[in-house]
Structures are given as C-alpha cells and as structure tokens.
Short mmCIF file of C-alpha atoms in Angstrom, two decimals:
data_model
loop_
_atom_site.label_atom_id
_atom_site.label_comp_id
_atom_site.label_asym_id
_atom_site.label_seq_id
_atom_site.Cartn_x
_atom_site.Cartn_y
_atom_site.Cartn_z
CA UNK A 1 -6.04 -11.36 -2.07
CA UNK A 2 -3.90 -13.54 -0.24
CA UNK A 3 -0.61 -11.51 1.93
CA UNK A 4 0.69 -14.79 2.67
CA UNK A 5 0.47 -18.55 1.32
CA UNK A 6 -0.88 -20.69 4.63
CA UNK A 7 -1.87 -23.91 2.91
CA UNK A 8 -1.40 -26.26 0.45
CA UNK A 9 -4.36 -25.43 -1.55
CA UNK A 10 -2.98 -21.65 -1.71
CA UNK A 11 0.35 -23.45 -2.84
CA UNK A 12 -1.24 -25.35 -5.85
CA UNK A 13 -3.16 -21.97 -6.78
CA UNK A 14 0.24 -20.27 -7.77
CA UNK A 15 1.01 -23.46 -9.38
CA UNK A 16 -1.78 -23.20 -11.56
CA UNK A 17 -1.33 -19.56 -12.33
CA UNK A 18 2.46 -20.00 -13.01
CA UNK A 19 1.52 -23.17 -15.43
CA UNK A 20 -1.59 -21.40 -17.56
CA UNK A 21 1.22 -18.25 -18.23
CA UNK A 22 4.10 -20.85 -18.99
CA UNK A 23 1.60 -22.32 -21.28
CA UNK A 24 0.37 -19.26 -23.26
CA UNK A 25 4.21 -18.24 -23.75
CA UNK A 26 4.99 -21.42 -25.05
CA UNK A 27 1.91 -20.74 -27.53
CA UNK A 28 3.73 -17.16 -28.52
CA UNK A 29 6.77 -18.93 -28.90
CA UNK A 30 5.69 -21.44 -31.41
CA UNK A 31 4.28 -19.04 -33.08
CA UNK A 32 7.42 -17.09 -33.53
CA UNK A 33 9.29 -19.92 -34.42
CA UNK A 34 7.43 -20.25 -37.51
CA UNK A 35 7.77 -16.80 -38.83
CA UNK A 36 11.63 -15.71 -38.37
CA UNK A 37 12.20 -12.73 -37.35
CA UNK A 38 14.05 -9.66 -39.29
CA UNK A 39 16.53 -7.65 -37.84
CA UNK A 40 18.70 -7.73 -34.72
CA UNK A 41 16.30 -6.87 -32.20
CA UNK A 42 13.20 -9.13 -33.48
CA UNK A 43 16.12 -11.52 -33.77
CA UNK A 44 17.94 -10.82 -30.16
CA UNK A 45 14.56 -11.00 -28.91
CA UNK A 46 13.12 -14.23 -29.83
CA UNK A 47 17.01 -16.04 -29.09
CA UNK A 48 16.28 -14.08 -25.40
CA UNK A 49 12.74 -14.88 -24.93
CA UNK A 50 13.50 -18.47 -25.63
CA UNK A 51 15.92 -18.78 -23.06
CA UNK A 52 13.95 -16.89 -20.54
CA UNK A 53 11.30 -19.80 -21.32
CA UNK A 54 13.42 -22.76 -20.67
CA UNK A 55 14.68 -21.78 -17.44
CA UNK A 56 10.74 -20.94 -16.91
CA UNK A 57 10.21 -24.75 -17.62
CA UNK A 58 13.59 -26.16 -15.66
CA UNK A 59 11.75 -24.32 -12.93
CA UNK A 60 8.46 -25.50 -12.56
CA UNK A 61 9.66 -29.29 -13.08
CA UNK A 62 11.57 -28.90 -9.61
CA UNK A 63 8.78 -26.96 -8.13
CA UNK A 64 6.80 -29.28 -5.30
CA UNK A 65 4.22 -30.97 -7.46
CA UNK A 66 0.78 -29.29 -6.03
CA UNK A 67 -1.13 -32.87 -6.59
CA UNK A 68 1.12 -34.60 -4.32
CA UNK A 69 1.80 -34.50 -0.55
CA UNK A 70 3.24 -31.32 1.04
CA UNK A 71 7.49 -32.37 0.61
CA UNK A 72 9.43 -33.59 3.76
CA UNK A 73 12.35 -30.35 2.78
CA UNK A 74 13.29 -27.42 1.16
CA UNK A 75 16.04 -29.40 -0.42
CA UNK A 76 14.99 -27.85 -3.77
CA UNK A 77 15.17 -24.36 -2.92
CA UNK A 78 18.27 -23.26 -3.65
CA UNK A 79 18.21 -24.99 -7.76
CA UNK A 80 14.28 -23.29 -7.74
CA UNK A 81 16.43 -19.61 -6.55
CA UNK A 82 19.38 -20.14 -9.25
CA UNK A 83 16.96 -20.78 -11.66
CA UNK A 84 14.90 -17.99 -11.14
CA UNK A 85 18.06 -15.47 -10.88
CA UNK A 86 18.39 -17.05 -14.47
CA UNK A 87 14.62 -15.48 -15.11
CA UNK A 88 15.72 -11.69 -13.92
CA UNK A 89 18.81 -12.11 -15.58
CA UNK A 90 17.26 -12.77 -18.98
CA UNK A 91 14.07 -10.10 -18.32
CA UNK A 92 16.83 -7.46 -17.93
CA UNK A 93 18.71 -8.37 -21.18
CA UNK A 94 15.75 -8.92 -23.13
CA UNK A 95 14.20 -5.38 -22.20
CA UNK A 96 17.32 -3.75 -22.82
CA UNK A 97 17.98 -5.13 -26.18
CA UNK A 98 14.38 -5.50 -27.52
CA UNK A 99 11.57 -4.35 -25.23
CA UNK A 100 12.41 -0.77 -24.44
CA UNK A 101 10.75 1.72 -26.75
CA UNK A 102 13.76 3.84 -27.47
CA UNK A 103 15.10 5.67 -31.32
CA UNK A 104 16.94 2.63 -33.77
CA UNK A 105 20.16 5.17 -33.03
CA UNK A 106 19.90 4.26 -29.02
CA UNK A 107 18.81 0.46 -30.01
CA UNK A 108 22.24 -0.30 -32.31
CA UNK A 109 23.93 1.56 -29.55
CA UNK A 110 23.24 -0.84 -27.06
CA UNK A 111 22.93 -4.24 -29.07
CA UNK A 112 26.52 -3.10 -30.40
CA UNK A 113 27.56 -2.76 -26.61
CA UNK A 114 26.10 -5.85 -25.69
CA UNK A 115 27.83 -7.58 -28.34
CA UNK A 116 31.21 -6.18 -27.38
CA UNK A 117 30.36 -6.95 -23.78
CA UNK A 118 29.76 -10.69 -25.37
CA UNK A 119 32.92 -10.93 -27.61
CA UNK A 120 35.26 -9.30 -24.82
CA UNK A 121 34.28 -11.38 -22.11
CA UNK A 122 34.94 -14.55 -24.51
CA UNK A 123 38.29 -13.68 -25.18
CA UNK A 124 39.36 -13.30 -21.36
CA UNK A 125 37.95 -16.56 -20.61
CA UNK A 126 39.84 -18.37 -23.60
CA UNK A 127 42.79 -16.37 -22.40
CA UNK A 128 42.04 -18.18 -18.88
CA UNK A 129 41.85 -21.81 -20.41
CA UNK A 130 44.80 -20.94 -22.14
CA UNK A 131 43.30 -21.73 -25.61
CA UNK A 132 45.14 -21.03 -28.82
CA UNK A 133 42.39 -21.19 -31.89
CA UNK A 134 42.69 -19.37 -34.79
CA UNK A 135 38.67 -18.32 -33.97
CA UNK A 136 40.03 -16.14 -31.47
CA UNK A 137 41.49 -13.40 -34.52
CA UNK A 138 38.26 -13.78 -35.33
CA UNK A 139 36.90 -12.78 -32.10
CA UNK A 140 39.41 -10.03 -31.46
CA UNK A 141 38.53 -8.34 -34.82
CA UNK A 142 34.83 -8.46 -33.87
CA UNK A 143 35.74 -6.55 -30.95
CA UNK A 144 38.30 -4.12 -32.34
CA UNK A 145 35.29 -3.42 -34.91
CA UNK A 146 32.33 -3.43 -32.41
CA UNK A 147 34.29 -0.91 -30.18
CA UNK A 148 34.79 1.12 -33.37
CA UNK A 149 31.89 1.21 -33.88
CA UNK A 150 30.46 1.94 -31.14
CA UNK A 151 33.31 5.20 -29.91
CA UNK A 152 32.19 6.63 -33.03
CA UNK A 153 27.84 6.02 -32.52
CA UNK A 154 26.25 9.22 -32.91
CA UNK A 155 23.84 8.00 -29.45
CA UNK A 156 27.12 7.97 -27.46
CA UNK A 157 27.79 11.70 -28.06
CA UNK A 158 23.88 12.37 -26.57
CA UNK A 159 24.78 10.46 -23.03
CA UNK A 160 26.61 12.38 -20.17
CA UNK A 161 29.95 13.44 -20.17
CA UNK A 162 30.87 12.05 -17.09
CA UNK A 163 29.09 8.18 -18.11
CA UNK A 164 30.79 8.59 -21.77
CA UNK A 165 34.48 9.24 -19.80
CA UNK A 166 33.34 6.21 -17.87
CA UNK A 167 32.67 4.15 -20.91
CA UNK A 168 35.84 5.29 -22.45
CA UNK A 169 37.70 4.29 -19.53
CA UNK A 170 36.28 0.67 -19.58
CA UNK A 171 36.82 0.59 -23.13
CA UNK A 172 40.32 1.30 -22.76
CA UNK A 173 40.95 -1.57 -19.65
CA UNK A 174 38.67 -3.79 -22.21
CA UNK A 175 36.37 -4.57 -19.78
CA UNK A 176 32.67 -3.08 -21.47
CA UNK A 177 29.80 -3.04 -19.39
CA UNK A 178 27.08 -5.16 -20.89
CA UNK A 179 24.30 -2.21 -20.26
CA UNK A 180 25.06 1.23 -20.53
CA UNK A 181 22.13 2.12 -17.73
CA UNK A 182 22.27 1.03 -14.46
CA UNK A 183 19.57 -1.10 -12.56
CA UNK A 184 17.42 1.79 -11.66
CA UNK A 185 17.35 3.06 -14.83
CA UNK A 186 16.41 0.15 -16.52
CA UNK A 187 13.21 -0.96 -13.68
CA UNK A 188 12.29 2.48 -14.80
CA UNK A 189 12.49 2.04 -18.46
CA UNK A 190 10.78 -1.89 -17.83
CA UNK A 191 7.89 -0.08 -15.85
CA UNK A 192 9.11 -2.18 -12.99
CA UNK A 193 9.71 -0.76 -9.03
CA UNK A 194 13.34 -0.79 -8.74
CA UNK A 195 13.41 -1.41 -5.00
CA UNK A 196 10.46 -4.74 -5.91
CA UNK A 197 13.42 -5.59 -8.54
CA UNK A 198 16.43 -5.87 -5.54
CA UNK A 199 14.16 -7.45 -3.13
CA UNK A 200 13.14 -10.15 -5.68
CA UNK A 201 17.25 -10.32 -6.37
CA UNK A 202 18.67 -10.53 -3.33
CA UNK A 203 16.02 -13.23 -1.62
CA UNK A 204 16.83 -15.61 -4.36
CA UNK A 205 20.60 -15.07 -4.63
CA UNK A 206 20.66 -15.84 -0.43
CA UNK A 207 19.38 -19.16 -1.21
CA UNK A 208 21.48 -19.55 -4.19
CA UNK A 209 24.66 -19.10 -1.86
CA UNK A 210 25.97 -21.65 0.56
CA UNK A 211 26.05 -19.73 3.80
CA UNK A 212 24.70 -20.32 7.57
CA UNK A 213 21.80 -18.35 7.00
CA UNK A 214 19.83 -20.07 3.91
CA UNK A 215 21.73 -23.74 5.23
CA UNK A 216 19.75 -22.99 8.74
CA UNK A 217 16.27 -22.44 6.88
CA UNK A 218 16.62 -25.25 4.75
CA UNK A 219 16.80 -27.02 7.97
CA UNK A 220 15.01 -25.46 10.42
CA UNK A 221 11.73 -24.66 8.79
CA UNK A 222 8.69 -27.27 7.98
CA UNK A 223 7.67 -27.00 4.26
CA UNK A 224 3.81 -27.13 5.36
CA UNK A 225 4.07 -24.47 7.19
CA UNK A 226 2.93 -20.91 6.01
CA UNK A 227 6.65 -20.09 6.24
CA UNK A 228 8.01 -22.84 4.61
CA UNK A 229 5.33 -22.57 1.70
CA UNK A 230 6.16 -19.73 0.60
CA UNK A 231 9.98 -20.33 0.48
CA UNK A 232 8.58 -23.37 -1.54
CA UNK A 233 6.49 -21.07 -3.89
CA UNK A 234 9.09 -17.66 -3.70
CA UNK A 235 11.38 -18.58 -6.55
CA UNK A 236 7.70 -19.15 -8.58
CA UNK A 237 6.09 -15.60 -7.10
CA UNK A 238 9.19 -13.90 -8.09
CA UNK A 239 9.64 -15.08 -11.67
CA UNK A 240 5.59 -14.53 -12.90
CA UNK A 241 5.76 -11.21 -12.81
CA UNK A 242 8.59 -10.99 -15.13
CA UNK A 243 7.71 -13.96 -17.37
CA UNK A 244 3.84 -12.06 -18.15
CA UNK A 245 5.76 -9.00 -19.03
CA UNK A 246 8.09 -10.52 -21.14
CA UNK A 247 5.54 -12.73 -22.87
CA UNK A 248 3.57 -9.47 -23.67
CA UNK A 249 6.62 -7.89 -25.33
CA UNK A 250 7.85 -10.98 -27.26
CA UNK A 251 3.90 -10.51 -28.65
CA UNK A 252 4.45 -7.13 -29.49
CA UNK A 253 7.67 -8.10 -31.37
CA UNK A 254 6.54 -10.82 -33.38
CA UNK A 255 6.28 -10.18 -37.07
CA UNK A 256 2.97 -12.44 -36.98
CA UNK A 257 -0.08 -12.02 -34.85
CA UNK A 258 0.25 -13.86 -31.34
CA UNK A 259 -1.86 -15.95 -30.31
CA UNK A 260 -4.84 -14.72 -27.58
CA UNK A 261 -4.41 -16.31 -23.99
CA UNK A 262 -7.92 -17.70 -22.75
CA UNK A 263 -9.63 -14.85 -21.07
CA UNK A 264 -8.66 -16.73 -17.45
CA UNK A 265 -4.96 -16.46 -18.22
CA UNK A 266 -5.40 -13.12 -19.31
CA UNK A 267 -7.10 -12.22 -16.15
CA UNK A 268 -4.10 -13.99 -14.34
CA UNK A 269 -1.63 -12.12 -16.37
CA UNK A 270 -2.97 -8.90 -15.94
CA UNK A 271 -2.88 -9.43 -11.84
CA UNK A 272 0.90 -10.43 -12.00
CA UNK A 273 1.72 -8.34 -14.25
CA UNK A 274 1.32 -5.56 -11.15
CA UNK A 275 3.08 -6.88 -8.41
CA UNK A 276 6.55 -6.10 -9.98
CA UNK A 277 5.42 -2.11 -10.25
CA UNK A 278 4.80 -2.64 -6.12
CA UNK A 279 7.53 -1.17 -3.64
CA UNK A 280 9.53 -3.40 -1.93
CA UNK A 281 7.49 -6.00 -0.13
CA UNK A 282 7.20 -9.58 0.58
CA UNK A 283 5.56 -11.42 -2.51
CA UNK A 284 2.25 -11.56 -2.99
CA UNK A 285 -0.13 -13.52 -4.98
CA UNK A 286 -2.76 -11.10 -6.53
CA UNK A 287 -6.42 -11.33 -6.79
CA UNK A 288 -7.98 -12.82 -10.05
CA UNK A 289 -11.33 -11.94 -10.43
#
C-alpha cells in the first residue's frame, strides 16, 4: 500500500485505476440507456448517475496526462477540485434519492422534497432575473402541490417533532431543504465515514476558493514532488471512492443485468470502495492484489 504518492509512476497508477472504473461505469451506463427505467427513483437515478459520470470524464481530461512529462504547475488544480465537489455533490443526491434502502413511504417522501427543494429554488432565481413567463404559474402550482403533498405524507408524521417543526418552519419562509437528513446521517445511511466525507469536502473546496492559502500552494510547491503529486492526483483519490460506490448502486438499480467489470477492475473497485468507510485521513491509494 502506498501512504503517500512519491513518483510519477505512483501518479500514473491512480490514473490507471481511476480510468478502468470510469470505463466499467460507462459500460453500466450504456447499458441503462437501452432499457429505460420505470419509476421515479430508477428514473432519478439513471438522470443522477449520468451526471455524476460526466463530471467523472470533465475530470480526468484535465488530470496531468500520466504518459507525458511531470507538468511545470498546479495551474489545474483548482478546475480538477470544482469538479470533483461536483462528484460528492451528485453521490449525496443520488444516494438519497435512489441508493438508500429505505420503505417506498420514506422514498416519495424525499424525492417529493427534493422536487420542492428544485421547483422553489427556481422560482427565487427567476424572481432575481426579474423574469415574467407564464411557466412560472406553472412552477408555483408544482410547488403549492409538492408542499401539499408532502405536509400531508404519512413518513413526515414518523420523523421527530422537533425536525418536523423545523420543516414546517422552512416550509412556511419557502425555503425547503433539499434533504431532510443531515450530512452525518446520510455518510451513515451511504456506509461512508462521515468525518472521511468532510475531509474529502473541505480539501477540495480550499482549492476551489481564491484565497492566500491555495494561491500560495499553487505557487510555491513543485508538481514532481511527493507533495505536489498528490495535490495533482487529490481531486482523482477523492472522487474513486464515490464513483465505485455509485457505479455499484446504479447496477443494482438497473432493470437489466449490468455488465461484469474484468476481474482487475473489480479487484480495483473493491480496494476503493474502502477508503471512504476510513476515518479522517489523508488519501490513500489502496492495495490491489
């Protein structure tokens, strides 16, 4: 196992690892696009996974191309880190709308909260722009509906008393959260260490930001050294995790068999699949037998 990535060689090894699992959920994904899913959260799910997949891919095509010299910079750092904020954003989403096993009373719960999350954020930003459309009746009945619908869900008299006030309360300001269950909740639900899950967070969102700190770095530290490769691999150590898990539930989801990965990239998978249940650490690559 490798703590720490100190040369270019251990570089192009995550590389590889990160392109065999892109690969394989590409396979799933074709597969699933030829037999349509049925029913909001097959549906959700496949719209989600897709997305997750193309950041995936914007990713890797800014990543330092292993077969090539060791870059002058860091210069692509802080794209690699938005991206792969994009990645946990979409992992979280898609496991609370389709990958948690939870009753069909809890899942229209919170795909109907989602989607009033969705239609009520829409009509504050049109309200911003200043747009006048005759979509947005449209939009506002969705909500009205949706909000209905969802004050009157047999799953919201099961919650707490003190989170259903606090839903009420946000209902009534029309501001919904999007999730009902806060971070923790979810890593715990997504088999995921919560503390691995801010970690992975807040390293990429400091390089996302524009401040002295992740400026300095971008600066200050050679890209072939040990340091500087793995800021050049962390947006890519931070993402695999999450893309084999959701790759394995999009499978699970998919009203036709998936297809196998090769028993390498199942190896790999397996191994990454892990480091997201760690505590909060610095990244590591696993072994792969």
């Amino acid at each position: 196992m490798l703590d720490h990535l100190n040369t270019w060689s251990d570089y192009r090894t995550t590389v590889r690892a990160f392109d065999a699992v892109l690969e394989h959920g590409k396979a799933v994904a074709a597969v699933w696009a030829a037999h349509p899913a049925d029913g909001a959260q097959a549906t959700y799910g496949e719209r989600i996974f897709g997305k997750l997949l193309a950041h995936c891919v914007a990713l890797r095509r800014l990543a330092a191309d292993p077969m090539q010299a060791t870059p002058r910079d860091l210069g692509e750092l802080p794209s690699m880190s938005a991206l792969a904020r994009c990645v946990i954003e979409a992992f979280d989403a898609f496991e609370y709308v389709a990958g948690h096993r939870i009753s069909e009373s809890e899942r229209g719960f919170r795909i109907r909260l989602w989607e009033l999350h969705d239609a009520t954020r829409r009509l504050k930003v049109l309200a911003a722009l200043g747009v006048e459309d005759p979509g947005i009746d449209e939009i506002r009945a969705d909500a009205q509906r949706l909000q209905a619908a969802i004050e009157s869900h047999e799953h919201l008299a099961t919650l707490p008393a003190e989170l259903q006030a606090e839903l009420r309360r946000r209902f009534a300001r029309a501001d919904p959260p999007a999730f009902h269950l806060n971070q923790r909740q979810r890593c715990s639900l997504s088999g995921i260490d919560p503390h691995w899950h801010d970690m992975a967070t807040l390293q990429l969102t400091q390089h996302m930001h524009t401040l002295p700190f992740s400026t300095r770095q971008l600066l200050m530290i050679p890209p072939g050294t040990p340091e500087g490769l793995g800021l050049l691999a962390q947006p890519l150590l931070l993402t695999l995790p999450l893309l084999v898990r959701v790759i394995q539930s999009a499978a699970a989801l998919m009203p036709a068999n998936a297809p196998e990965p090769p028993s390498r990239t199942a190896r790999t998978m397996q191994a990454w699949r892990s480091v997201a249940e760690r505590p909060t650490r610095s990244p590591l690559e696993p072994s792969v037998a």
